[in-house]
Coordinates of C-alpha atoms and ligand atoms in Angstrom, one line a residue:
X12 CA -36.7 17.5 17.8
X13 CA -33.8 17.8 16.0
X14 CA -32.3 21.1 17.0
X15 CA -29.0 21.8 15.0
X16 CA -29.4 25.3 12.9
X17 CA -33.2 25.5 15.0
X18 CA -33.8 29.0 16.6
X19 CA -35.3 29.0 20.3
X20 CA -37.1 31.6 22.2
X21 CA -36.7 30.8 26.5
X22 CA -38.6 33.6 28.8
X23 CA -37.0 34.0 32.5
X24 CA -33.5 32.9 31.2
X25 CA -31.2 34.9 32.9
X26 CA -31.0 32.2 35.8
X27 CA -32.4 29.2 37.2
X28 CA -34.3 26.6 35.5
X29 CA -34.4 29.2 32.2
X30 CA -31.1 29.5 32.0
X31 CA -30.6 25.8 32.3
X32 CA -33.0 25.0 29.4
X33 CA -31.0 27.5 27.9
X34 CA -28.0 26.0 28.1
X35 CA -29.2 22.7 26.9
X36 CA -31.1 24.0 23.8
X37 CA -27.6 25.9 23.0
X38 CA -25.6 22.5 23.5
X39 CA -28.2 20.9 20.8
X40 CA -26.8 23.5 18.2
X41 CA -29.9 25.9 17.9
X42 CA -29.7 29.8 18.1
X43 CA -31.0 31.2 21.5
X44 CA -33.2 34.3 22.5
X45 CA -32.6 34.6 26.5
X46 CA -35.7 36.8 27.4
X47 CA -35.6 38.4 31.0
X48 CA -36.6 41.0 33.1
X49 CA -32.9 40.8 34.9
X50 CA -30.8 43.1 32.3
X51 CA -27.5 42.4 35.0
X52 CA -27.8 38.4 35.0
X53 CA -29.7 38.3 31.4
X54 CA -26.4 40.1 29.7
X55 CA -24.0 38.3 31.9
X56 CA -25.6 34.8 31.1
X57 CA -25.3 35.6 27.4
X58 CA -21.9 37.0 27.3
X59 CA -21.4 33.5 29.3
X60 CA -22.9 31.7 26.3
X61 CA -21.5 33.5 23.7
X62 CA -17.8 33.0 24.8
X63 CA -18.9 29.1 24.9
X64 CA -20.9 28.6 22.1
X65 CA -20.6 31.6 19.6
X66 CA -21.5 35.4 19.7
X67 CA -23.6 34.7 16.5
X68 CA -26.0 32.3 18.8
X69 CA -27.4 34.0 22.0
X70 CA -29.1 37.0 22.4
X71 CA -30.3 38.6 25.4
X72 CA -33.8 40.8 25.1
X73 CA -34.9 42.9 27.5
X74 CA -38.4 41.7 28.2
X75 CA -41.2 41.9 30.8
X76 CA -43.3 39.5 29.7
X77 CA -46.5 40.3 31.6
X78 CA -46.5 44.1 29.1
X79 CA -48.1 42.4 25.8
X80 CA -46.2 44.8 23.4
X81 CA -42.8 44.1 25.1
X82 CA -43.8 40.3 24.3
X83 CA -45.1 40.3 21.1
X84 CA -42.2 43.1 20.3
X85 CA -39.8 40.6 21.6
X86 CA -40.6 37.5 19.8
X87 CA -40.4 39.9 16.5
X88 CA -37.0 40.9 17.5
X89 CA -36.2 37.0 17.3
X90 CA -37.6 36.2 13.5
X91 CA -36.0 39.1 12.7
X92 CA -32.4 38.4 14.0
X93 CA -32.0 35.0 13.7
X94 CA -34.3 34.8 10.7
X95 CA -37.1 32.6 12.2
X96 CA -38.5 30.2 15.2
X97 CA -38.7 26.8 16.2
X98 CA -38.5 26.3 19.6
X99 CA -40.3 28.7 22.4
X100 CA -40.1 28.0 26.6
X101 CA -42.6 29.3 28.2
X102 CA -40.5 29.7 31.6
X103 CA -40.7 32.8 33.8
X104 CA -42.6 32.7 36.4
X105 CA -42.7 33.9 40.5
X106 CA -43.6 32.8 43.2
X107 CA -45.8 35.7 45.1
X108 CA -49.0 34.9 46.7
X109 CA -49.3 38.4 48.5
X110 CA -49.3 40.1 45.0
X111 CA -51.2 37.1 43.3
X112 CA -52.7 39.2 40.5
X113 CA -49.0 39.8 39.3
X114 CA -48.3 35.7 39.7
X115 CA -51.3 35.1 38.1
X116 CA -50.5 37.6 35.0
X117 CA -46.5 36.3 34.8
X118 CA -47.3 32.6 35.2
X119 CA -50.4 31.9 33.2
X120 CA -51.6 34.8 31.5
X121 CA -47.8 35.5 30.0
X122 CA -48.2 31.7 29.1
X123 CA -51.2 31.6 27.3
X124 CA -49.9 34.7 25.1
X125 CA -46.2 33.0 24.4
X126 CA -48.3 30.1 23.5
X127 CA -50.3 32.6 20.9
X128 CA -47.5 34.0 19.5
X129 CA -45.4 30.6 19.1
X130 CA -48.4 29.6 16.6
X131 CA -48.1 33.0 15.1
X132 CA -44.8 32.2 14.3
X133 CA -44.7 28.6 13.7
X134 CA -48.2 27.8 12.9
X135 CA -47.9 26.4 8.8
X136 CA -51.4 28.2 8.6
X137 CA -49.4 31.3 9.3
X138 CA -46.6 30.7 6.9
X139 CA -44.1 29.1 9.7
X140 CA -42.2 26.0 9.8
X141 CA -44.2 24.2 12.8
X142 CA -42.4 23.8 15.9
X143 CA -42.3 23.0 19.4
X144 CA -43.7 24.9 22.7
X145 CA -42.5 23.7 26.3
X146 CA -44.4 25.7 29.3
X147 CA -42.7 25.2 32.4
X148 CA -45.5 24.3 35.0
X149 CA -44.9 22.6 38.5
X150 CA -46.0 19.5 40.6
X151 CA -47.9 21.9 41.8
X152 CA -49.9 22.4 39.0
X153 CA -50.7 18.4 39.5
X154 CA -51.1 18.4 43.3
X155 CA -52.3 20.3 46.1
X156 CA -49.9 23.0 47.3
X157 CA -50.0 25.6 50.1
X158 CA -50.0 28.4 47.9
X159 CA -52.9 28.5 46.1
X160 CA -53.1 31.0 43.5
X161 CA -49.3 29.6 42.1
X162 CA -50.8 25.9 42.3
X163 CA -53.9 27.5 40.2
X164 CA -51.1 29.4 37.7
X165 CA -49.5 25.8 37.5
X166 CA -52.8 23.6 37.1
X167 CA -53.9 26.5 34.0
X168 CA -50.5 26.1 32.5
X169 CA -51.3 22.5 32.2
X170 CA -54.7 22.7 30.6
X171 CA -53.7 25.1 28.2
X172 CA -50.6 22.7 27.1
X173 CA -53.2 19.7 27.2
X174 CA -55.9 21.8 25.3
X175 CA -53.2 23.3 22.7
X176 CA -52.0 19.5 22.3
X177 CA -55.4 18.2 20.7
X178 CA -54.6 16.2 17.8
X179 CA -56.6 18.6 15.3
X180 CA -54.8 21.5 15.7
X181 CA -51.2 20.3 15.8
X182 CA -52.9 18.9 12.2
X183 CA -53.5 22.4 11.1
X184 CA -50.8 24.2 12.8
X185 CA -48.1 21.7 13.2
X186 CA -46.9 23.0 16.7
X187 CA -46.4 20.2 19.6
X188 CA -47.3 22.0 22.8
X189 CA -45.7 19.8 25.9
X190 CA -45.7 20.8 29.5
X191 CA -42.6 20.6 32.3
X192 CA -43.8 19.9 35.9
X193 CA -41.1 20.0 38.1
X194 CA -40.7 19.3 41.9
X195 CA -38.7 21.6 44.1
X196 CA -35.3 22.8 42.4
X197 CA -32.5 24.9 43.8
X198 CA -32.9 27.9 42.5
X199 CA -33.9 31.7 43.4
X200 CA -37.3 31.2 43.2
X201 CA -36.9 29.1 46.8
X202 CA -35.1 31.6 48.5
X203 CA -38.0 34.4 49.3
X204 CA -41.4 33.8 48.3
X205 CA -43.8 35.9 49.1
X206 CA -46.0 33.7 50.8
X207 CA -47.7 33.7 54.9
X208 CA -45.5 31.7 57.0
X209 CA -48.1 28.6 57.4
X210 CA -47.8 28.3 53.8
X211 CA -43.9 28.9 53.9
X212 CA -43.8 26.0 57.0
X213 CA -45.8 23.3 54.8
X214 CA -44.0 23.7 51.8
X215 CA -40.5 23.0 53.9
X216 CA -42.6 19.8 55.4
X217 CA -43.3 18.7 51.7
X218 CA -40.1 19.3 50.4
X219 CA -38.4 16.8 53.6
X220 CA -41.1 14.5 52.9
X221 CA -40.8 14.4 49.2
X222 CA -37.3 13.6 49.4
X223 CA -35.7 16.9 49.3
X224 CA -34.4 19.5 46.3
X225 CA -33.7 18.7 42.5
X226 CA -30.7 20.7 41.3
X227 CA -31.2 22.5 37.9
X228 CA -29.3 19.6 35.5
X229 CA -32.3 17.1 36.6
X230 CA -35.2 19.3 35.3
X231 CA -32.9 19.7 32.1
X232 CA -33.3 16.0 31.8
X233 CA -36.8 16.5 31.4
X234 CA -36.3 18.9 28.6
X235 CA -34.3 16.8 27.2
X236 CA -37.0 14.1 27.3
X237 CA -39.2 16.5 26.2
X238 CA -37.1 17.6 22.7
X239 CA -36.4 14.0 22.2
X240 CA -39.9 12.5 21.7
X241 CA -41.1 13.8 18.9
X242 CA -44.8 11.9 19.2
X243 CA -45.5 13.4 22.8
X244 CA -48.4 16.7 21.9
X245 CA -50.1 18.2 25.2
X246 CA -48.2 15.9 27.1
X247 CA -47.7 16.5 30.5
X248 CA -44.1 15.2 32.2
X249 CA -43.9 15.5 36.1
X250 CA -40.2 15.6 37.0
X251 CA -38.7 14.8 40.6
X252 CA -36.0 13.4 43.1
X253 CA -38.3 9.9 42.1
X254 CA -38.0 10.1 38.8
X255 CA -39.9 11.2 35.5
X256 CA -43.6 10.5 34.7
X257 CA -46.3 11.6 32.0
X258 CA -49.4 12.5 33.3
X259 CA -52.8 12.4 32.2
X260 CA -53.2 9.9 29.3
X261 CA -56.4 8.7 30.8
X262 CA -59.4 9.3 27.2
X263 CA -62.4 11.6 28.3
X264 CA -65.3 10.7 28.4
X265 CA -65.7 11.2 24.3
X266 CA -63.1 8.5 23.8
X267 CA -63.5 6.0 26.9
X268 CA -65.5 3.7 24.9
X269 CA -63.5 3.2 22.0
X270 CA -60.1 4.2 24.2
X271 CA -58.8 5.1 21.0
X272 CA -57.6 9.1 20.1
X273 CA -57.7 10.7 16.3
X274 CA -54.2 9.8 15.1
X275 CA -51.6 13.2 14.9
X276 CA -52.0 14.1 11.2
X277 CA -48.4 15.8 10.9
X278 CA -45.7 16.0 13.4
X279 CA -43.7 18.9 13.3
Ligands
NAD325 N1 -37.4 26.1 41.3 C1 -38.5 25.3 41.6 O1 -38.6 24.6 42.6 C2 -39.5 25.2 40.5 C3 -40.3 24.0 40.5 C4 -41.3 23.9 39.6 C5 -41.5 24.9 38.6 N2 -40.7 26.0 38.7 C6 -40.9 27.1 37.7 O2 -39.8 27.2 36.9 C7 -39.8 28.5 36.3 C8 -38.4 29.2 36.5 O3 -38.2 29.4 37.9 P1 -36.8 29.2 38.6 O4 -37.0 28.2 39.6 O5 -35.7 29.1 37.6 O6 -36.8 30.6 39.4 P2 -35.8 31.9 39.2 O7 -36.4 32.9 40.1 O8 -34.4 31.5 39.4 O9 -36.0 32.3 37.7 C9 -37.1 32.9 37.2 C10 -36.7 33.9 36.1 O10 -37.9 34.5 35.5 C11 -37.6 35.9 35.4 N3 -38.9 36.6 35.4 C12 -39.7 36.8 36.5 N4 -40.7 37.6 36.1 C13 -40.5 37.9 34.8 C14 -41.3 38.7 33.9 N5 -42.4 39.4 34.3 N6 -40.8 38.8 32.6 C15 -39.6 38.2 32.3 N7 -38.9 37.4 33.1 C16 -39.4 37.3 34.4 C17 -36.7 36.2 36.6 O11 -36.0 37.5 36.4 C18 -35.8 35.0 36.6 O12 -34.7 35.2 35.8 C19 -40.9 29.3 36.9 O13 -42.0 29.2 36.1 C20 -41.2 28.4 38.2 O14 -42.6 28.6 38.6 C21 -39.7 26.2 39.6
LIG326 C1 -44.6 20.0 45.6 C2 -44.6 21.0 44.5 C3 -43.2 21.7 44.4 C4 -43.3 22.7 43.4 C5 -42.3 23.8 43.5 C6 -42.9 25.0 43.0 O1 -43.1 25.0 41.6 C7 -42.1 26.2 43.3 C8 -42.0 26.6 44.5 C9 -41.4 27.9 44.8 C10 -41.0 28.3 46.0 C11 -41.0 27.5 47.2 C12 -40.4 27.8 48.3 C13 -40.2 26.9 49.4 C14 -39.4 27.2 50.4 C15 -39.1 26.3 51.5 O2 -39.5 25.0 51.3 C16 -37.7 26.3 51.9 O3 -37.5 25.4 52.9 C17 -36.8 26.0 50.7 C18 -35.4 25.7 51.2 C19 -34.4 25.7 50.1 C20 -33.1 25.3 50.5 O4 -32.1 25.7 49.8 O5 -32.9 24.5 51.4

């Protein structure tokens, strides 16, 4: 996706992996909306960007994205000050298995409605321009993990992005919906999760076994990848210390036979 004069919509961009996407998305020449629950870090990281990219092309919006008016209030806050929307990551997301109602509500429930209200917004049907939609997920949306209910938030954000990816309706709406999955990063999310200690034990085995910790700048590469390939809709791109890998291009059972798919009928 060619992103020069594009406007882009991140959630959970005051740090971390958000902020890196950010960053990247800003470096491509679009417009950013940094959306955030952290007003300290979400106003510092756009007075950050606006000294290094232009005042006119970051905005920081106060924005719990779990409260659906703050959301939908949010992404009309975008159209209205940059004039329109091309671009939305679906990002924040916690780690807390202890409140797992709350992780379930930010990571897939928040997800599913960004995803609604990027087609709101972009969907031709509606009036919009197409677009694209990234939701961050996780390896362990792919794999087992220790904590379940996050793995489950993770393995939902991947069906939704796979189901939202069928080739009819990025016919009718025009909207690519891809899907991030990466390993363990450095960021805050690793430093307290609210998990029980056997779960907190395994994930430090996993992470030694699995060759230790990405920093952010190698999940931005998978972004990257991501805004590059313009043919990729519901795809799914696992991202670690190995390297990058699309998963899931296996046909169903509807299309083992033939192993062929319905061609894309517009790319956005
Ligand atoms: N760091 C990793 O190892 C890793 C690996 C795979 C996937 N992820 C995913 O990457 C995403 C970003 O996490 P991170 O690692 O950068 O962690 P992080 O804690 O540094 O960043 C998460 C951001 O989301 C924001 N946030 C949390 N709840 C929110 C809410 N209700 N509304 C709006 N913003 C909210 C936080 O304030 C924070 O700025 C998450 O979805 C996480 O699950 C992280
Ligand atoms: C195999 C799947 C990895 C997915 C990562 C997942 O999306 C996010 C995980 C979030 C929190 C995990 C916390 C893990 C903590 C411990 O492993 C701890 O040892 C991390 C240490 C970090 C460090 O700086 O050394």
């Amino acid at each position: 996706m060619q992103l020069s004069g594009k406007v882009a919509l991140v959630t959970g961009a005051a740090q971390g992996l958000g902020k890196g996407c950010a960053e990247a998305i800003l470096e491509r020449g679009a417009k950013v909306a940094l959306l955030d629950t952290n007003e300290s870090a979400g106003q510092e990281t756009a007075a950050d960007f606006a000294l290094k990219y232009g005042a006119d092309r970051c905005t920081f919006i106060l924005c719990d994205v779990t409260a659906k008016d703050q959301l939908e209030g949010a992404f009309q806050k975008v159209v209205d000050h940059f004039g329109g929307l091309d671009l939305v990551v679906n990002n924040a997301g916690i780690l807390n298995e202890v409140q797992w109602e709350k992780c379930i509500d930010v990571n897939l429930v928040s997800v599913v409605r960004g995803c609604h209200l990027g087609l709101r917004y972009m969907g031709k049907q509606n009036g919009g321009n197409g677009g694209l939609i990234i939701n961050m997920s996780s390896v362990a949306g792919l794999y087992a993990f220790p904590s379940p209910v996050y793995a489950t938030t993770k393995a939902g954000v991947v069906g939704l992005t796979r189901s939202l990816g069928m080739d009819y309706k990025l016919g009718r709406d025009c909207v690519r919906v891809n899907a991030l999955c990466p390993s363990f990063t450095t960021t805050a999310i690793l430093a307290d999760p609210e998990v029980p200690e056997d779960q907190y034990q395994h994930m430090k085995d996993m992470l030694e076994r699995g060759g230790g910790l990405m920093q952010i700048p190698d999940v931005v590469k998978g972004l990257a990848k991501l805004l590059d390939e313009d043919d990729k809709n519901g795809a799914v791109l696992e991202v670690t210390v190995q390297g990058m890998k699309y998963h899931g291009d296996e046909s169903g059972p509807w299309d083992r036979e033939s192993g062929t798919h319905q061609p894309n009928l517009c790319i956005a």
